[in-house]
Amino acid sequence: MILDQLVNGLALGMVYALIAVGYSLVFGILRLINFSHGSVYAFGAHMAMVFVGMEYGIVPALIFSIILTGMLGIAIDKLALAPLRAKNSKRIAALITTIGVSYIIQNLLMIVYGSETKFFPKLFDYGNINIGRVSIGTTQLFIVGVSLVLLVLLSYIIKKTKIGLAMRAVEQNHKAASLMGIDVNFIVTFTFFLGGASAAIAGTLISGYYQVVYPNMGFLAGLKAFSAAVLGGIGILHGAIVGGLIVGVSESFAAAYLGGTYRDAVAFVILIAVLLVKPTGLFGKKGNIKV
Amino acid sequence: MEKKNYGTHKLNHIVGKIQGAMIKNKNIVIALLITLVLALPYIISSQYVLRIIIMIGVYSILSLSLGLVTGYAGQVSLGHAAFYAIGAYTSAILSVNYGISFFITVPVAAMIAALCGLLLGLPTLRLSGPYLAITTLGFGEIVRMVLSNWDRVTNGPLGISRIPRPSILGIELTLANNGLYYLILIFVAITTVVMLAIVKSKMGRAMMALREDELAATMMGIRITYYKVVAFVVSAFFSGLAGAFYAHMIRFIDPNSFTFDTSILILSIVILGGMGTIKGMFLGSALLISFPEFARFLQAYRFVVYGVVLIMMMRYRPQGILGGQKKTEYKLPKGVDVGQSKETAPGKTGESINTVEEGV
Amino acid sequence: MKKVIGILLVGILMMTVFVGCQSQTTSQESEVIKIAVAGPLTGDFAEYGTGFSNAAALMVEQWNEAGGVLGQQIELVVFDDKNTGEEAATIAERIAGDKDIKAVIGHFASGVAMVASPTYQEAGILNISPSASHPDFSGEGDFIFRNNTVIDIEAQVAVNLAIDTLDKKNVGILSVRTDWGTSTADITKDLVEKAGGTVVDHQEVVDGTIDFSSNITRLHSADADVIIVVGMYNTLGPFASQYKAVNPEIELVGFSNAYSQQLINLAQENAENIHFPTIFFHGSVEENVSSFVSAYEAKYGSSPSSLTAQAYDSAGIILKAIENAGTADRSAIKDEVSKLVYDGVTGETKFEDNGDAIKAFSLVKIENGQFIEVK
């Protein structure tokens, strides 16, 4: 049973990692907690639901939803956050702005699609595979596989490509990066696109796994993914992944051994415990945050 | 709402003018206003409006207390509803289970909340920015989980019902006899006086120093850990007070009464009203608490518009409605550059250094 | 000093706001009879509040077409409480202060309803909640009623379904941690033991949970043959799908709160053979039920759930009581409601002294994607 819970937790954790990456990317570039990310995730899942319903097949539906959600990410930046940067406003103003954005997205989703829990078709299911006494769902394998591929792809983009180099440069110093000829605004836009796209994939995976979609689905998932990102050291990609896995696995164990009513808080308990020992998260570097 | 959006200068100008006029006839204005505040329940006959005003009072206390932590000491807290909840539950449990009078349970509730503030304040000293924010958020969620699971004490999801109203000499204070209005008025007054006293004192200046630049404050010999904890404790105390009042007014509480949304609402009030101001907290509460009532005609779009209002406010007046008026910009001597920090935009020589780096 | 002046200035601003606010609420005597519906129209539970107001609007429309009540037209006033106590309390004051409003249908969650009910009781205005299930709710006063199932009676029917109809003895319970879920689960446990079954495991989840894998692993390893699920459709649906992936033989028993077309949409083929007790049944041969279902579907494009039907009857009860009383006096309406025997779409409704409605349950199950009656 322990192994079963571990498998459940890992599948869940992979998805948290995907959402957490979105927080980390934006935080790395802008030093901003993007509270609208949870609702972007819900938006991605709804778009996938709509496009899957149109029967173009799953893959085009997913691509449409990724593009649209990525565009939403860009729109949030261009319409709400870029003007604040231009005015060099306080960061807390940007925080409240992202909260405002999430109100708008979530309520519009409710108005358009209704607040009820809706059906989402199963994306990939070939029953269960039994290894010894552990039974692993193929859906779970699929989720872990897709997430892994995406996370590797993201790491590749950031570590090996030119645009990734530019992203890292902007992360270090906006001004110096722009002096080096990097189009900082483009990099920020690109980051928001990546964040939105990864949220859309996470949303689709989770919806396909549990077969449900609802407007408020991003709230708790978003908070937990955020704590996963911070747990690993916010702004650090592999930190977000490890954080996501820890949150997912601990949640799964808490649900099994403490009871389902404790599952939502256990992520925070672990988070606080880790931060007390290591105030910048597991992989966080000192001095990453300016006092 | 719209009016405040379109021009910060215009608003400043108008506010300044009115203030100027009021300062000239200071005593008359003060006397008039005090009379008005005291006579308010007799002017407004509707209990509906009176309840909104009382809720504005409750949120004024909450935002004043969060304002101390976030607005003055510069520590962002996303779990302030936890203290509100602790105050409400403590007072409700004491009076329902043990029949203790409201006027005893209230200070006890506030003390317990303050104790929890200390509990949260101490470990979070080492944290800053998003690490502190998520810790306070986590604290809020953990408190809610405890309220929902600790059945023997909190009655779990069933909540606590039939909480007695406050009563003096056998007279129940209700909405109808205006007792609740005057009670919250007293609470608000106490909170305001204490906050003003702190802000005006050495302690307040120390907190502002640590908000502006923790490192520099430490260099100046300010014991930043001490002031952070004090801010948290005082803040939790008054939030607990507000919670206790709320429990006895609304008479039924359950874990769903104190959610993350409540924390966000309080934080929005602080920022919208103007961080580092006292009067901004009243204005912020008045606007955001009455907004859902005014916006009823928008029906399902109510909270879409709410989001738009938040965004517009932050875009056109990020310092809050009443924030940042008094600050005179400090001009640096020629040739000194302060813009080297990677987060701030290129700082020109002689530019204001009022931009605050709060890390969130 | 400038600060003090500032505070005072803000004070003035606020006062002007409220004087404006107040002018909104004063209304002159009008020729219509107003009924209020209060529930969540925004927020996570908007579907339920919308169902309430749709159902009540349908009932009012039908009365108005027939000439209204006491010769006057009926007007429905709808308030959104976002399922929060704070807003509900304010709305309650507003309703209590509007003399034209004769009765209130609503507040969805018990916690929210219980914040508002003391105000209704004090103002002497009839309040019927179609959904509040908290044991203390109807005890709030003589103006407070609920047109919802009484949990111990419904739990008994659910237990009978599991132990007698389905003939299973090893009972597992899954409940949501809300006032309704927790109280019902406690009662259910006792009833299972009394009926000769064994509760092999009880799992609790937070309302809104969609991942039940850990709970299912536990229930499954405890060898449960039947699971009584105390949750709404959004709990029962995913739970059924996930459980049947582990054990396709499992039997599930739900409660009337989960009785909704949405359940079949969500769980699809996994919804097959879920059993329910319910007071409202779509496919009933009763003429009033089928005409309600078709009128509702024609007007709103979705089919009514159990709670929606309860709201529909609540509106009917109020209007009938006004007609019987011959006056739209708030107190007279209340007296009439407590005497009334109302034959509605949720069966015959009669309120007990404490304001609870005792009703007969029909047993339904899902077969071939349809709800059908169990004999």
XYZ file of C-alpha atoms in Angstrom, chain B residues 29-350:
322
model
C -14.851 70.604 11.462
C -13.709 68.278 14.207
C -16.636 69.118 16.418
C -19.025 68.654 13.534
C -17.596 65.315 12.581
C -17.552 63.907 16.066
C -21.183 64.882 16.459
C -21.934 63.309 13.125
C -20.196 60.037 13.940
C -21.963 59.854 17.301
C -25.337 60.723 15.829
C -24.942 58.537 12.772
C -27.305 55.733 13.822
C -30.041 58.321 14.366
C -29.466 59.832 10.946
C -29.380 56.478 9.224
C -32.459 54.540 10.139
C -31.802 51.541 7.951
C -30.303 48.570 9.784
C -29.011 47.333 6.469
C -26.801 50.373 6.043
C -25.859 50.293 9.695
C -24.639 46.723 9.369
C -22.469 47.664 6.407
C -21.013 50.509 8.443
C -20.276 48.154 11.312
C -18.568 45.726 8.941
C -16.511 48.630 7.655
C -15.552 49.242 11.263
C -14.506 45.599 11.667
C -12.436 45.722 8.512
C -10.956 49.054 9.520
C -9.564 47.381 12.625
C -8.302 44.452 10.562
C -6.659 46.639 7.974
C -5.201 48.977 10.581
C -3.577 45.996 12.201
C -2.332 44.480 8.963
C -1.291 47.996 7.983
C 1.157 47.980 10.867
C 2.809 44.802 9.605
C 2.628 45.443 5.883
C 2.227 49.180 5.550
C 4.682 50.281 8.209
C 7.002 47.361 8.848
C 6.936 46.224 5.224
C 6.256 42.535 5.882
C 3.670 41.102 3.515
C 1.222 38.774 5.224
C -1.193 36.636 3.245
C -2.722 34.866 6.213
C -4.147 37.639 8.301
C -7.585 36.046 8.445
C -6.029 33.437 10.742
C -5.796 35.914 13.637
C -9.292 37.141 12.903
C -10.454 33.516 13.100
C -8.516 32.788 16.274
C -10.057 35.807 17.976
C -13.538 34.893 16.837
C -13.266 31.250 17.869
C -11.663 31.947 21.230
C -14.303 34.417 22.228
C -17.145 32.294 20.876
C -15.961 29.117 22.613
C -15.441 30.886 25.939
C -18.825 32.507 25.952
C -20.850 29.603 24.559
C -19.225 26.793 26.526
C -18.399 28.599 29.730
C -20.884 31.445 29.732
C -18.198 34.068 30.235
C -19.150 37.678 29.576
C -18.205 39.252 26.276
C -16.156 41.925 27.977
C -13.873 39.296 29.477
C -13.697 37.032 26.451
C -12.704 39.863 24.134
C -9.403 40.733 25.796
C -8.678 37.023 26.280
C -9.370 36.362 22.593
C -7.134 39.253 21.592
C -4.364 37.968 23.875
C -4.580 34.467 22.435
C -4.433 35.891 18.929
C -1.421 37.974 19.975
C 0.229 34.841 21.304
C -0.290 33.184 17.931
C 1.123 36.321 16.344
C 4.236 35.802 18.430
C 4.285 32.170 17.368
C 4.157 33.135 13.727
C 6.337 36.201 14.127
C 9.286 34.469 15.772
C 10.076 31.835 13.158
C 9.347 34.091 10.214
C 12.007 36.557 11.247
C 14.508 34.845 9.059
C 12.247 34.932 6.051
C 11.561 37.677 3.595
C 9.787 38.297 0.331
C 7.925 35.354 -1.166
C 9.212 33.051 1.565
C 7.501 35.114 4.225
C 4.387 35.555 2.086
C 3.910 31.833 1.532
C 4.609 31.072 5.183
C 1.865 33.416 6.338
C -0.415 31.965 3.682
C 0.399 28.465 4.892
C -0.231 29.543 8.472
C -3.682 30.754 7.457
C -4.500 27.460 5.782
C -3.182 25.440 8.711
C -5.319 27.416 11.161
C -8.349 26.767 8.997
C -7.560 23.078 8.902
C -7.252 22.983 12.682
C -10.594 24.764 13.058
C -12.213 22.263 10.750
C -10.645 19.143 12.279
C -10.385 19.829 15.997
C -13.963 18.775 16.602
C -13.887 18.641 20.377
C -12.982 22.278 20.728
C -14.139 24.016 17.578
C -17.084 21.747 16.782
C -15.520 21.109 13.367
C -17.482 21.941 10.249
C -20.650 22.440 12.281
C -19.204 25.661 13.575
C -20.362 27.460 16.673
C -23.920 28.683 16.709
C -26.008 30.838 19.033
C -23.114 32.940 20.190
C -24.589 35.381 22.718
C -24.652 39.057 21.941
C -22.577 41.381 24.071
C -24.609 42.768 26.939
C -24.088 45.477 29.504
C -26.056 45.302 32.769
C -28.460 42.869 31.243
C -29.106 45.000 28.177
C -28.227 43.213 24.968
C -26.369 45.278 22.451
C -28.054 44.813 19.093
C -28.173 46.427 15.741
C -31.606 47.802 16.497
C -30.646 49.596 19.712
C -27.406 50.841 18.119
C -25.379 49.142 20.830
C -23.242 47.285 18.330
C -22.518 50.478 16.452
C -21.206 52.268 19.511
C -19.269 49.215 20.587
C -17.416 48.951 17.295
C -16.924 52.710 17.388
C -15.105 52.321 20.699
C -13.037 49.415 19.363
C -12.106 51.349 16.244
C -11.197 54.366 18.347
C -8.959 52.315 20.634
C -7.252 50.658 17.680
C -6.716 53.966 15.925
C -5.296 55.629 19.000
C -2.890 52.756 19.667
C -1.801 52.621 16.035
C -1.281 56.368 15.915
C 0.733 56.201 19.110
C 2.954 53.439 17.736
C 3.407 55.073 14.375
C 4.308 58.420 15.878
C 6.764 56.945 18.320
C 10.312 55.766 17.943
C 8.931 52.312 17.340
C 6.955 53.465 14.330
C 9.960 55.202 12.834
C 12.027 52.076 13.364
C 9.399 50.009 11.577
C 9.356 52.400 8.648
C 13.116 52.260 8.499
C 13.038 48.512 8.269
C 10.389 48.711 5.584
C 12.494 51.052 3.488
C 15.749 49.153 3.818
C 16.301 46.328 6.256
C 20.030 46.334 5.798
C 20.392 50.040 6.346
C 18.127 49.837 9.375
C 20.328 47.164 10.906
C 23.340 49.356 10.255
C 21.644 52.159 12.118
C 21.426 49.910 15.138
C 17.718 49.208 14.850
C 16.828 45.833 16.310
C 14.849 44.704 13.317
C 13.895 41.307 14.747
C 12.390 42.945 17.804
C 10.323 45.400 15.794
C 9.119 42.770 13.364
C 7.850 40.632 16.226
C 6.228 43.600 17.927
C 4.469 44.485 14.705
C 3.166 40.940 14.347
C 2.025 40.695 17.951
C 0.243 44.045 18.052
C -1.318 43.319 14.706
C -2.556 39.904 15.793
C -3.937 41.387 19.007
C -6.209 43.837 17.237
C -7.230 41.333 14.577
C -8.277 39.031 17.389
C -10.280 41.877 18.839
C -12.044 42.390 15.531
C -12.680 38.663 15.292
C -14.216 38.523 18.751
C -16.542 41.377 17.923
C -17.498 39.775 14.633
C -18.341 36.447 16.280
C -20.727 38.075 18.755
C -22.334 40.233 16.137
C -22.881 37.572 13.476
C -23.605 34.880 16.106
C -22.586 31.914 13.984
C -19.075 31.086 12.848
C -17.625 28.126 11.007
C -14.254 27.526 9.349
C -15.615 28.892 6.064
C -16.071 32.319 7.601
C -12.318 32.920 7.498
C -10.797 31.961 4.192
C -7.858 33.009 2.080
C -10.258 35.432 0.369
C -10.635 37.274 3.660
C -6.861 37.617 3.977
C -6.649 38.913 0.438
C -9.479 41.349 1.076
C -7.682 42.783 4.098
C -4.433 43.079 2.167
C -6.246 44.751 -0.732
C -7.741 47.291 1.668
C -4.301 48.098 3.047
C -2.798 48.590 -0.382
C -5.780 50.325 -1.890
C -6.113 52.694 1.048
C -2.418 53.448 0.993
C 0.341 51.581 2.757
C 1.779 53.483 5.641
C -1.314 55.580 6.250
C -3.951 55.393 8.954
C -6.806 57.200 7.285
C -6.334 55.194 4.121
C -7.441 52.104 6.019
C -10.852 53.652 6.710
C -11.318 54.755 3.157
C -10.099 51.431 1.794
C -12.486 49.501 4.044
C -15.385 51.765 3.139
C -14.771 51.266 -0.560
C -14.091 47.549 -0.653
C -16.710 46.511 1.908
C -19.489 48.550 0.373
C -18.437 47.670 -3.171
C -20.292 44.332 -3.351
C -23.460 46.094 -2.183
C -23.176 48.920 -4.673
C -22.322 46.515 -7.429
C -25.406 44.320 -6.944
C -26.874 45.557 -10.192
C -23.929 44.032 -12.044
C -25.136 40.605 -10.930
C -22.797 37.844 -12.070
C -20.244 40.402 -13.244
C -19.811 41.832 -9.758
C -16.482 40.189 -9.091
C -15.218 40.619 -12.608
C -15.634 44.342 -12.090
C -14.038 44.013 -8.666
C -10.957 42.557 -10.356
C -10.941 45.350 -12.924
C -11.166 47.950 -10.168
C -8.188 46.416 -8.357
C -6.138 46.417 -11.552
C -7.067 49.967 -12.494
C -6.287 51.215 -9.010
C -2.878 49.605 -9.049
C -2.195 50.960 -12.496
C -3.142 54.547 -11.868
C -2.486 54.837 -8.186
C -0.174 52.071 -7.042
C 0.634 53.849 -3.794
C -3.016 53.628 -2.786
C -5.649 56.326 -2.650
C -4.194 58.194 0.270
C -0.697 56.801 0.139
C 2.434 58.690 -0.649
C 1.053 62.203 -0.524
C 3.165 63.548 2.214
C 6.482 62.192 1.176
C 8.761 64.880 -0.052
C 11.282 63.475 -2.398
C 14.797 63.382 -1.190
C 17.176 64.652 -3.847
C 20.527 63.045 -3.866
C 23.561 65.153 -4.408
C 24.853 65.277 -7.958
C 26.906 62.341 -9.066
C 25.457 59.821 -6.625
C 23.734 56.870 -8.213
C 21.414 54.612 -6.290
C 20.019 52.657 -9.203
C 22.453 49.783 -9.154
C 20.108 47.296 -7.567
C 18.962 44.817 -10.152
C 15.302 45.150 -9.367
C 14.891 48.864 -9.670
C 14.832 50.486 -13.046
C 17.780 52.558 -14.094
C 17.990 55.233 -11.460
C 18.887 58.627 -12.738
C 21.023 60.933 -10.765
C 19.019 62.958 -8.355
